[in-house]
Coordinates of C-alpha atoms in Angstrom, one line a residue:
Chain A
M1 CA 117.2 97.8 108.9
E2 CA 116.0 94.3 109.0
L3 CA 115.3 92.3 105.8
K4 CA 111.7 91.8 106.7
S5 CA 111.2 95.4 107.6
A6 CA 112.8 96.5 104.4
M7 CA 110.6 94.1 102.4
E8 CA 107.5 95.4 104.2
A9 CA 108.5 99.0 103.6
A10 CA 109.0 98.3 99.9
T11 CA 105.6 96.9 99.6
A12 CA 103.7 99.0 102.1
D13 CA 101.9 101.1 99.4
L14 CA 100.9 98.3 97.2
D15 CA 97.3 97.3 96.8
V16 CA 95.4 95.7 94.0
R17 CA 93.8 97.9 91.4
P18 CA 90.1 98.6 91.7
G19 CA 88.2 95.9 89.9
F20 CA 90.8 93.3 90.4
V21 CA 88.5 91.1 92.4
G22 CA 86.0 91.2 89.7
D23 CA 88.5 90.4 87.0
V24 CA 89.6 87.4 89.0
M25 CA 86.0 86.2 89.5
A26 CA 85.0 86.7 85.9
G27 CA 88.2 85.2 84.6
G28 CA 88.0 82.3 87.0
R29 CA 84.4 81.6 86.0
R30 CA 85.3 81.8 82.3
R31 CA 88.3 79.5 82.6
H32 CA 86.3 77.0 84.7
T33 CA 83.4 77.1 82.2
R34 CA 85.8 76.5 79.3
R35 CA 87.3 73.6 81.1
L36 CA 83.9 72.1 81.7
V37 CA 82.8 72.7 78.2
A38 CA 85.9 71.1 76.8
L39 CA 85.5 68.1 79.1
T40 CA 81.8 67.8 78.3
A41 CA 82.6 68.0 74.5
A42 CA 85.3 65.4 74.8
V43 CA 83.0 63.1 76.7
A44 CA 80.1 63.7 74.3
L45 CA 82.4 63.2 71.3
L46 CA 83.6 59.9 72.8
A47 CA 80.1 58.9 73.4
G48 CA 79.1 59.8 69.9
V49 CA 81.9 57.9 68.4
T50 CA 81.3 54.8 70.4
T51 CA 77.5 54.8 69.9
G52 CA 77.3 56.2 66.4
V53 CA 74.9 58.9 67.6
V54 CA 75.0 62.1 65.6
L55 CA 74.9 65.2 67.8
T56 CA 72.7 68.1 66.8
D57 CA 72.3 71.6 68.1
S58 CA 69.7 72.3 70.8
S59 CA 67.2 75.0 70.0
S60 CA 65.8 75.3 73.5
V61 CA 68.1 78.0 74.8
P62 CA 65.8 80.6 76.5
A63 CA 65.9 84.0 74.8
V64 CA 65.0 86.1 77.9
A65 CA 65.4 85.7 81.6
A66 CA 62.2 84.4 83.0
D67 CA 61.8 86.4 86.2
A68 CA 58.4 87.5 87.1
R69 CA 59.7 90.6 88.8
L70 CA 60.6 92.0 85.4
T71 CA 57.0 92.5 84.5
A72 CA 55.1 92.2 87.9
T73 CA 52.6 94.8 89.0
T74 CA 53.9 97.0 91.7
E75 CA 53.1 95.9 95.2
G76 CA 53.3 97.8 98.5
D77 CA 51.5 100.8 100.0
L78 CA 53.1 103.2 97.5
S79 CA 52.1 101.1 94.5
G80 CA 49.6 103.8 93.5
D81 CA 52.1 106.6 93.8
R82 CA 53.0 107.2 90.2
A83 CA 55.3 110.1 91.0
F84 CA 57.4 108.1 93.4
I85 CA 57.6 105.1 91.0
S86 CA 58.6 107.3 88.1
E87 CA 61.2 109.0 90.3
A88 CA 62.6 105.7 91.4
Q89 CA 62.9 104.5 87.8
A90 CA 64.5 107.8 86.8
L91 CA 67.1 107.4 89.6
W92 CA 67.7 103.8 88.7
G93 CA 68.3 104.7 85.0
R94 CA 70.3 107.8 85.7
S95 CA 73.1 106.2 87.8
K96 CA 73.6 102.9 86.1
S97 CA 76.8 102.1 87.8
A98 CA 75.6 103.0 91.3
G99 CA 75.2 100.0 93.6
L100 CA 77.1 97.8 91.3
R101 CA 80.6 96.5 91.8
P102 CA 83.1 97.2 89.0
Y103 CA 83.5 93.5 88.3
D104 CA 79.8 92.9 87.8
N105 CA 80.6 93.9 84.3
V106 CA 77.1 94.9 83.2
T107 CA 77.5 95.9 79.6
E108 CA 73.9 96.6 78.6
F109 CA 70.5 97.3 80.2
T110 CA 68.4 95.4 77.8
G111 CA 64.9 96.1 78.9
P112 CA 62.9 98.7 80.8
S113 CA 63.2 98.7 84.6
N114 CA 60.2 97.6 86.6
V115 CA 59.3 98.7 90.1
F116 CA 57.9 95.5 91.6
W117 CA 57.6 96.9 95.2
A118 CA 57.2 100.4 96.6
A119 CA 56.3 101.1 100.2
N120 CA 56.9 103.4 103.2
T121 CA 59.5 102.1 105.6
P122 CA 60.9 103.3 108.9
S123 CA 63.7 104.9 106.8
G124 CA 61.3 106.5 104.3
P125 CA 59.9 105.5 101.0
A126 CA 61.7 102.7 99.2
A127 CA 61.3 100.9 95.9
L128 CA 62.6 97.6 94.6
L129 CA 63.3 97.3 90.9
A130 CA 64.3 94.6 88.4
Q131 CA 65.8 94.9 85.0
A132 CA 67.2 92.6 82.4
V133 CA 70.9 93.2 81.7
R134 CA 73.7 91.6 79.8
V135 CA 77.0 90.8 81.5
G136 CA 80.2 90.8 79.5
D137 CA 80.0 88.5 76.5
D138 CA 77.5 86.2 78.1
P139 CA 74.7 85.7 75.5
S140 CA 72.1 85.0 78.1
P141 CA 70.4 87.9 79.8
R142 CA 70.6 88.2 83.6
V143 CA 68.3 89.9 86.1
L144 CA 69.5 92.9 88.1
V145 CA 67.5 93.6 91.2
G146 CA 68.1 96.7 93.4
L147 CA 66.9 99.2 95.9
V148 CA 66.2 102.8 95.5
A149 CA 65.7 104.8 98.7
G150 CA 66.8 108.1 100.2
G151 CA 67.1 109.8 96.8
G152 CA 69.5 107.3 95.2
V153 CA 70.3 103.7 94.3
V154 CA 71.4 102.0 97.5
Q155 CA 72.3 98.6 96.2
R156 CA 72.0 96.4 93.2
E157 CA 72.3 92.7 93.1
L158 CA 73.1 90.8 89.9
D159 CA 71.7 87.3 89.6
R160 CA 74.7 85.1 89.9
G161 CA 72.9 81.9 90.7
Q162 CA 72.2 82.6 94.4
E163 CA 70.4 85.8 95.2
S164 CA 70.7 87.0 98.8
G165 CA 67.6 89.2 98.5
L166 CA 68.7 91.3 101.5
Y167 CA 69.1 95.0 101.6
R168 CA 70.1 97.4 104.3
F169 CA 69.6 101.2 104.3
G170 CA 68.6 104.2 106.3
P171 CA 70.5 106.9 108.2
D172 CA 71.8 104.4 110.7
S173 CA 71.6 101.4 108.4
S174 CA 68.9 99.8 110.6
T175 CA 66.2 99.1 108.0
Y176 CA 66.4 95.8 106.2
L177 CA 64.3 94.6 103.3
A178 CA 64.3 90.8 103.0
L179 CA 62.8 89.2 99.9
G180 CA 61.0 85.9 100.5
L181 CA 62.0 84.6 97.1
G182 CA 59.3 81.9 97.4
G183 CA 60.4 80.8 100.9
K184 CA 60.6 82.0 104.4
V185 CA 63.1 84.3 106.0
F186 CA 64.0 84.1 109.7
W187 CA 65.9 86.7 111.6
S188 CA 67.6 87.0 115.0
V189 CA 69.3 89.7 117.1
N190 CA 71.3 89.8 120.3
P191 CA 73.0 86.4 120.7
V192 CA 73.2 85.4 124.4
R193 CA 76.2 83.6 125.8
G194 CA 75.4 81.0 128.4
P195 CA 77.3 79.8 131.4
D196 CA 79.0 77.1 129.2
N197 CA 80.1 79.9 126.9
R198 CA 77.9 78.6 124.1
L199 CA 75.8 81.2 122.3
S200 CA 72.1 81.0 121.6
R201 CA 69.8 83.0 119.3
T202 CA 66.1 83.4 119.3
W203 CA 64.7 83.3 115.7
R204 CA 61.5 84.8 114.4
E205 CA 60.0 84.8 111.0
A206 CA 60.2 88.0 109.0
E207 CA 56.7 88.6 108.0
T208 CA 56.5 89.2 104.3
G209 CA 53.9 91.6 103.0
P210 CA 52.7 92.3 99.5
G211 CA 55.3 91.3 96.9
G212 CA 56.9 88.9 99.3
V213 CA 59.0 91.6 100.9
A214 CA 59.6 91.8 104.7
V215 CA 60.6 95.1 106.4
V216 CA 62.7 94.6 109.5
T217 CA 64.3 97.1 111.8
A218 CA 67.4 96.2 113.7
R219 CA 70.4 98.2 114.9
Q220 CA 73.8 96.9 113.8
S221 CA 74.9 96.8 117.4
E222 CA 72.3 94.1 117.9
R223 CA 74.1 91.9 115.4
P224 CA 71.1 91.0 113.2
V225 CA 71.4 87.8 111.2
F226 CA 69.0 86.6 108.5
V227 CA 68.6 83.1 107.1
R228 CA 66.3 81.7 104.4
A229 CA 64.9 78.3 105.5
D230 CA 61.8 76.2 105.8
N231 CA 61.9 76.3 109.6
P232 CA 63.6 78.6 112.1
P233 CA 67.0 77.4 113.3
L234 CA 67.1 76.0 116.8
P235 CA 68.5 78.5 119.4
Q236 CA 71.9 76.7 119.7
D237 CA 72.1 75.6 116.0
F238 CA 74.7 77.7 114.3
G239 CA 74.8 75.6 111.1
S240 CA 72.6 77.8 109.0
E241 CA 74.0 79.9 106.1
P242 CA 73.3 83.5 106.8
L243 CA 72.1 85.9 104.1
R244 CA 74.8 88.4 103.2
G245 CA 73.7 91.4 101.2
R246 CA 76.1 93.6 99.3
F247 CA 76.5 95.8 102.3
A248 CA 78.2 92.9 104.1
W249 CA 81.0 92.6 101.5
R250 CA 84.4 94.2 101.7
P251 CA 84.4 97.4 99.7
D252 CA 86.1 96.8 96.3
T253 CA 88.4 99.8 96.5
A254 CA 92.1 100.1 97.2
F255 CA 93.5 100.8 100.6
V256 CA 90.7 99.7 102.8
P257 CA 92.0 99.8 106.4
H258 CA 92.3 96.4 108.1
P259 CA 89.5 96.0 110.7
G260 CA 89.8 95.6 114.4
L261 CA 93.3 95.8 115.7
G262 CA 94.4 96.7 112.2
W263 CA 96.9 93.9 111.9
S264 CA 97.3 91.7 108.8
G265 CA 98.7 88.3 108.2
R266 CA 99.5 85.2 110.1
Q267 CA 102.4 85.2 112.6
C268 CA 103.6 82.3 114.7
A269 CA 104.5 82.6 118.4
S270 CA 106.8 79.6 118.3
D271 CA 108.7 77.7 115.7
S272 CA 107.1 74.8 114.0
P273 CA 108.6 71.4 114.7
V274 CA 110.7 70.7 111.6
E275 CA 110.8 67.0 112.5
G276 CA 108.6 64.8 114.5
P277 CA 105.4 62.9 113.9
G278 CA 102.0 64.3 113.3
W279 CA 102.5 67.7 111.9
P280 CA 101.5 69.2 109.5
A281 CA 98.1 67.7 110.3
E282 CA 96.2 65.9 107.7
K283 CA 93.3 68.2 108.2
A284 CA 94.0 71.9 108.0
P285 CA 92.7 73.7 111.2
S286 CA 89.7 76.0 110.7
P287 CA 89.3 77.7 114.0
R288 CA 86.6 80.1 112.9
G289 CA 84.5 77.4 111.5
D290 CA 85.1 75.0 114.4
L291 CA 84.1 77.6 117.0
H292 CA 81.1 78.7 115.0
Q293 CA 79.8 75.1 114.6
R294 CA 80.1 74.7 118.4
G295 CA 78.1 77.9 119.0
L296 CA 81.1 79.6 120.6
L297 CA 81.6 82.2 117.8
D298 CA 78.7 84.0 116.4
Y299 CA 77.7 84.3 112.7
V300 CA 80.3 86.4 110.9
V301 CA 78.3 88.3 108.4
D302 CA 79.9 91.7 107.8
W303 CA 83.4 91.6 106.3
D304 CA 84.8 93.8 109.1
A305 CA 83.5 91.6 111.9
T306 CA 86.8 89.8 112.1
G307 CA 90.4 91.0 112.0
E308 CA 92.7 90.0 109.1
W309 CA 95.3 88.5 111.4
S310 CA 95.9 85.3 113.3
V311 CA 98.7 84.1 115.6
C312 CA 99.7 80.4 115.6
A313 CA 101.8 78.5 118.1
W314 CA 103.1 75.0 118.4
L315 CA 102.8 74.1 122.1
P316 CA 105.1 72.1 124.3
D317 CA 102.7 69.1 124.5
G318 CA 102.6 68.8 120.7
R319 CA 99.3 70.6 120.1
Y320 CA 98.8 73.6 117.9
A321 CA 97.0 76.8 118.8
E322 CA 95.6 79.6 116.6
V323 CA 94.2 82.9 117.9
F324 CA 92.2 85.5 116.0
E325 CA 90.0 88.5 116.5
A326 CA 86.2 88.7 115.9
F327 CA 83.6 91.2 117.1
G328 CA 86.3 93.1 119.0
E329 CA 87.1 90.0 121.1
L330 CA 89.9 87.4 121.0
Y331 CA 89.1 83.8 120.1
G332 CA 91.2 80.8 119.4
A333 CA 91.3 77.0 119.2
L334 CA 93.7 74.2 120.1
Y335 CA 94.3 71.3 117.8
E336 CA 95.8 67.8 118.4
P337 CA 98.8 66.9 116.2
S338 CA 96.3 65.0 114.0
G339 CA 94.5 68.2 113.2
S340 CA 91.4 67.3 115.3
F341 CA 89.8 70.0 117.4
S342 CA 91.1 69.9 121.0
A343 CA 89.7 72.9 122.9
P344 CA 88.4 76.4 122.4
L345 CA 90.0 79.6 123.6
L346 CA 88.1 82.7 124.6
G347 CA 90.5 85.5 125.2
G348 CA 88.5 88.6 126.2
K349 CA 88.5 92.0 124.6
A350 CA 90.9 93.0 121.8
V351 CA 92.1 96.5 122.6
K352 CA 93.8 98.5 119.9
G353 CA 97.3 99.6 120.9
T354 CA 97.5 96.9 123.6
P355 CA 99.4 93.6 123.1
V356 CA 97.2 90.5 122.8
V357 CA 97.6 88.2 125.7
V358 CA 95.9 84.8 125.6
P359 CA 96.6 82.3 128.4
L360 CA 96.6 78.7 127.3
P361 CA 95.2 75.8 129.3
D362 CA 97.1 72.8 130.7
G363 CA 100.2 74.8 131.5
Q364 CA 101.1 75.4 127.9
G365 CA 102.1 79.1 128.5
T366 CA 100.6 82.3 127.2
I367 CA 100.5 83.7 123.7
V368 CA 101.6 87.3 123.6
A369 CA 101.2 89.2 120.3
D370 CA 101.9 92.7 119.1
F371 CA 102.5 92.9 115.4
D372 CA 105.8 94.7 114.6
G373 CA 106.8 94.6 118.2
R374 CA 109.7 92.7 119.8
I375 CA 108.5 90.4 122.5
G376 CA 110.1 88.6 125.3
P377 CA 113.8 88.0 126.3
Q378 CA 114.7 86.9 122.8
E379 CA 112.8 89.9 121.3
R380 CA 110.8 87.6 119.0
I381 CA 109.0 89.8 116.4
H382 CA 105.2 89.9 116.3
A383 CA 104.3 87.1 118.7
W384 CA 105.9 84.9 121.4
L385 CA 104.7 81.9 123.3
A386 CA 105.7 82.8 126.9
P387 CA 106.4 79.6 128.9
A388 CA 104.1 78.7 131.8
G389 CA 105.0 80.6 135.0
T390 CA 106.1 83.8 133.1
K391 CA 104.9 86.7 135.2
D392 CA 105.4 89.5 132.7
V393 CA 106.8 90.2 129.3
M394 CA 108.7 93.1 127.8
V395 CA 107.3 94.4 124.5
R396 CA 109.4 96.8 122.5
H397 CA 108.5 99.0 119.6
G398 CA 111.6 100.9 118.4
D399 CA 113.0 102.6 121.4
V400 CA 109.8 102.4 123.4
S401 CA 109.4 99.4 125.8
S402 CA 106.6 98.3 128.1
V403 CA 106.1 95.5 130.5
V404 CA 103.0 93.4 130.0
P405 CA 101.8 91.5 133.1
L406 CA 100.6 88.0 132.2
S407 CA 98.9 87.0 135.4
Chain B
M1 CA 81.7 80.6 95.7
Q2 CA 81.1 83.4 98.2
D3 CA 83.9 82.3 100.4
F4 CA 86.3 82.2 97.4
E5 CA 85.3 85.8 96.5
D6 CA 85.8 86.8 100.2
F7 CA 89.2 85.1 100.1
V8 CA 90.2 87.1 97.0
A9 CA 88.8 90.3 98.4
L10 CA 90.5 89.9 101.7
R11 CA 93.9 88.4 100.8
S12 CA 94.7 89.9 97.4
Q13 CA 96.6 92.8 98.9
A14 CA 98.9 90.6 101.0
L15 CA 99.4 88.2 98.2
L16 CA 100.2 91.0 95.8
R17 CA 103.0 92.1 98.1
T18 CA 104.5 88.7 98.0
A19 CA 104.1 88.5 94.3
Y20 CA 105.8 91.9 93.9
L21 CA 108.9 90.7 95.7
L22 CA 108.9 87.4 93.9
C23 CA 108.8 89.3 90.6
G24 CA 111.7 91.5 91.6
G25 CA 109.7 94.7 91.8
D26 CA 107.7 94.3 88.6
K27 CA 104.2 95.3 89.7
S28 CA 102.5 94.5 86.4
A29 CA 104.0 91.0 86.4
A30 CA 103.0 90.6 90.0
E31 CA 99.4 91.5 89.3
D32 CA 99.4 89.2 86.3
I33 CA 100.7 86.1 88.1
L34 CA 98.5 86.8 91.1
Q35 CA 95.4 87.1 88.8
D36 CA 96.4 84.0 87.0
V37 CA 97.0 82.0 90.2
L38 CA 93.7 83.2 91.7
M39 CA 91.8 82.4 88.5
G40 CA 93.2 79.0 88.6
M41 CA 92.1 78.5 92.2
Y42 CA 88.5 79.2 91.2
G43 CA 87.9 75.8 89.7
K44 CA 89.8 74.1 92.5
W45 CA 88.3 75.9 95.4
R46 CA 86.4 72.9 97.0
R47 CA 89.7 71.0 97.1
I48 CA 91.9 73.8 98.5
R49 CA 89.5 75.8 100.6
T50 CA 90.9 74.5 103.9
S51 CA 94.3 76.1 103.2
P52 CA 93.9 78.5 100.3
E53 CA 96.6 80.9 101.4
A54 CA 99.3 78.2 101.5
Y55 CA 98.2 77.0 98.1
A56 CA 98.3 80.6 96.7
R57 CA 101.7 81.3 98.0
A58 CA 103.2 78.1 96.7
A59 CA 101.5 78.7 93.3
L60 CA 102.8 82.3 93.2
A61 CA 106.3 81.1 94.0
N62 CA 106.2 78.6 91.2
A63 CA 104.7 81.0 88.8
A64 CA 107.3 83.6 89.5
A65 CA 110.1 81.0 89.1
N66 CA 108.6 79.9 85.8
R67 CA 108.3 83.4 84.7
W68 CA 112.0 84.0 85.3
R69 CA 112.8 80.8 83.5
R70 CA 110.9 82.0 80.5
R71 CA 112.6 85.4 80.6
S72 CA 116.0 83.8 80.8
R73 CA 115.4 81.9 77.6
K74 CA 114.8 85.1 75.7
P75 CA 117.5 87.6 74.9
E76 CA 115.6 90.2 76.8
A77 CA 116.6 93.5 78.3
P78 CA 117.2 93.3 82.0
M79 CA 114.6 94.8 84.4
E80 CA 114.8 98.6 84.3
H81 CA 116.4 98.9 87.7
A82 CA 118.2 95.6 88.0
E83 CA 121.6 97.1 87.1
T84 CA 121.2 100.3 89.1
P85 CA 124.0 100.7 91.6
L86 CA 122.8 99.8 95.1
A87 CA 123.7 101.2 98.5
G88 CA 126.4 103.8 98.2
G89 CA 128.7 102.3 100.9
H90 CA 129.0 102.3 104.6
E91 CA 128.2 106.0 104.8
Q92 CA 124.6 105.2 103.8
Q93 CA 123.0 104.2 107.0
V94 CA 119.4 103.9 105.9
V95 CA 118.4 101.4 103.3
D96 CA 115.8 102.8 101.0
A97 CA 113.0 100.4 100.4
D98 CA 113.7 100.1 96.7
S99 CA 117.2 98.9 97.2
V100 CA 115.9 95.6 98.7
V101 CA 113.7 95.1 95.7
R102 CA 116.6 95.9 93.4
A103 CA 118.8 93.4 95.2
L104 CA 116.2 90.7 95.2
A105 CA 115.8 91.2 91.4
Q106 CA 119.4 90.3 90.9
L107 CA 119.2 87.0 92.7
P108 CA 118.5 83.7 91.0
S109 CA 114.8 83.0 91.0
R110 CA 114.8 80.1 93.4
M111 CA 117.0 81.9 95.8
R112 CA 114.8 85.0 95.7
V113 CA 111.6 82.8 96.2
V114 CA 113.2 81.2 99.3
L115 CA 114.1 84.5 100.9
V116 CA 110.7 86.0 100.3
L117 CA 108.8 83.0 101.7
R118 CA 111.1 82.8 104.7
Y119 CA 111.6 86.4 105.6
F120 CA 108.6 88.2 104.2
D121 CA 105.9 85.5 104.6
D122 CA 107.5 84.1 107.7
L123 CA 107.2 80.5 106.5
T124 CA 109.3 78.0 108.4
E125 CA 112.0 76.1 106.5
A126 CA 109.7 73.1 106.4
D127 CA 106.8 75.0 105.1
T128 CA 109.0 76.7 102.5
A129 CA 110.3 73.3 101.4
R130 CA 106.8 72.0 101.2
A131 CA 105.6 75.0 99.1
L132 CA 108.5 74.7 96.7
G133 CA 108.5 70.9 96.5
C134 CA 112.1 70.7 97.6
G135 CA 114.0 69.5 100.6
V136 CA 114.6 71.4 103.8
G137 CA 118.3 71.2 103.1
T138 CA 117.9 73.0 99.8
V139 CA 115.9 75.7 101.6
K140 CA 118.7 76.1 104.2
S141 CA 121.4 76.3 101.6
Q142 CA 119.5 78.7 99.4
T143 CA 118.7 80.9 102.4
S144 CA 122.3 81.0 103.5
R145 CA 123.6 81.7 100.0
G146 CA 120.8 84.2 99.3
L147 CA 121.6 86.2 102.5
A148 CA 125.3 86.2 101.7
R149 CA 124.5 87.5 98.2
L150 CA 122.2 90.2 99.6
R151 CA 124.9 91.3 101.9
E152 CA 127.3 91.7 99.0
L153 CA 124.7 93.7 97.1
M154 CA 123.5 95.9 99.9
G155 CA 126.3 96.2 102.4
E156 CA 126.4 94.3 105.7
Q157 CA 126.2 97.5 107.7
V158 CA 122.8 98.3 106.6
L159 CA 120.9 95.1 106.6
T160 CA 120.3 92.5 109.3
W161 CA 118.3 89.3 109.1
S162 CA 116.8 88.8 112.5

């Protein structure tokens, strides 16, 4: 058995405990806040000492969260349906942990819930509720907003400074509720790739009804994207920040399968130059971001839209390549030794069970990857940079070998 | 901080596996140092977001080495399986997964860290040297001595390095 295989076998069943991510986030926030408070106190003390100013306590700390939704009158075409509103509140109160992530750490529901919107939607009646809560040992109340539909709590969102205000539900997850939050929401489906490989999207405003809530229907296969902005993005502008509701986040449970090809980690198809000028680059490569900014890679909203693997390669001409998977297709980018973007790579479909083959431009060879496989004449594990002119490559998994044509 | 949360959610499992090996098979310690490292990254995220994984692995390696240093100062009982006999000789043709961890636990911390980064995380010698703040020569010598020590502990017949 090889050392790497033995190490992988020894760790194969390991995963973080449920709630780990939340503990990290909460702990990180606490530690960061403590550091800032200590720094501020030190600066203030220094300022007080040098100026002779006596510091006094502030008495202007707000006692309750000031969010109109906590007390607003119910809007929507079911606002007069007292039975539905009562049922929504009952469901909300009955399953207090539903729709929350373990690390939201809500310790107390401090006030009554309020249904601020209730209406019929293409996926049935739905209600949006708000409630003041306490989080951990934070003395300030927070606002919890959530959706009740289909006989249960679909999603809850805790105010953490930047509310997404986007909910998805329904039998085929095709109904979206987008909260205006005092602004405009634009949405788009079905990106189109032009002859120059650049994508474009047509945006339209989500028309908000009573309560500032827009109801939008879009199938997931249409790749809907929502943004909150003053004006609609231009068709080839991929610089907007997409709204990502809770549904878009990775489930916070152990043993979530890796998406796409199912691979995990970063493997290199060639060895890095130990010596020589220019590498590592001053600027770390960011192929996903670079392709997205250029309109070559679509908005990655859902956590499973991209694989969790990448393959890198140092090329004969000194450049660096990185290949990854998104939306079931292969993408990549080439970088100069300085780290500046050189060229995009669009590698076609990623097919599970089939080695990844990405030809490189300018006679730099072909990246062949098959995690845990032995590739090429030297049987390099995981990935191999086949030299230019290579017609086919042998890939072996255990005793099973196959020949992969490269041309 | 959404992208930091995504990073934690997406990469914690892989990083935990590295931490587990770095800690010689102590899962609690691995979770502790991983949580500590990730919490520390929260406040530095803007600075390190371009290469967070490399930062995390380097921080884990150093945290694991420091942990061992602290342990070595105390007259503490060895890890529960550190003294367990390893492979039972040439007749044992299959290495059970735990024996690798047991063997790693018996290596000096810096040697163990080098082997984990090189052979589990597939870092190059240069990247390993960069992560540990040492020279490539040190990585080479620690790798060579570490592999030799592992061979002694596990038996040459049952473990190859390629």
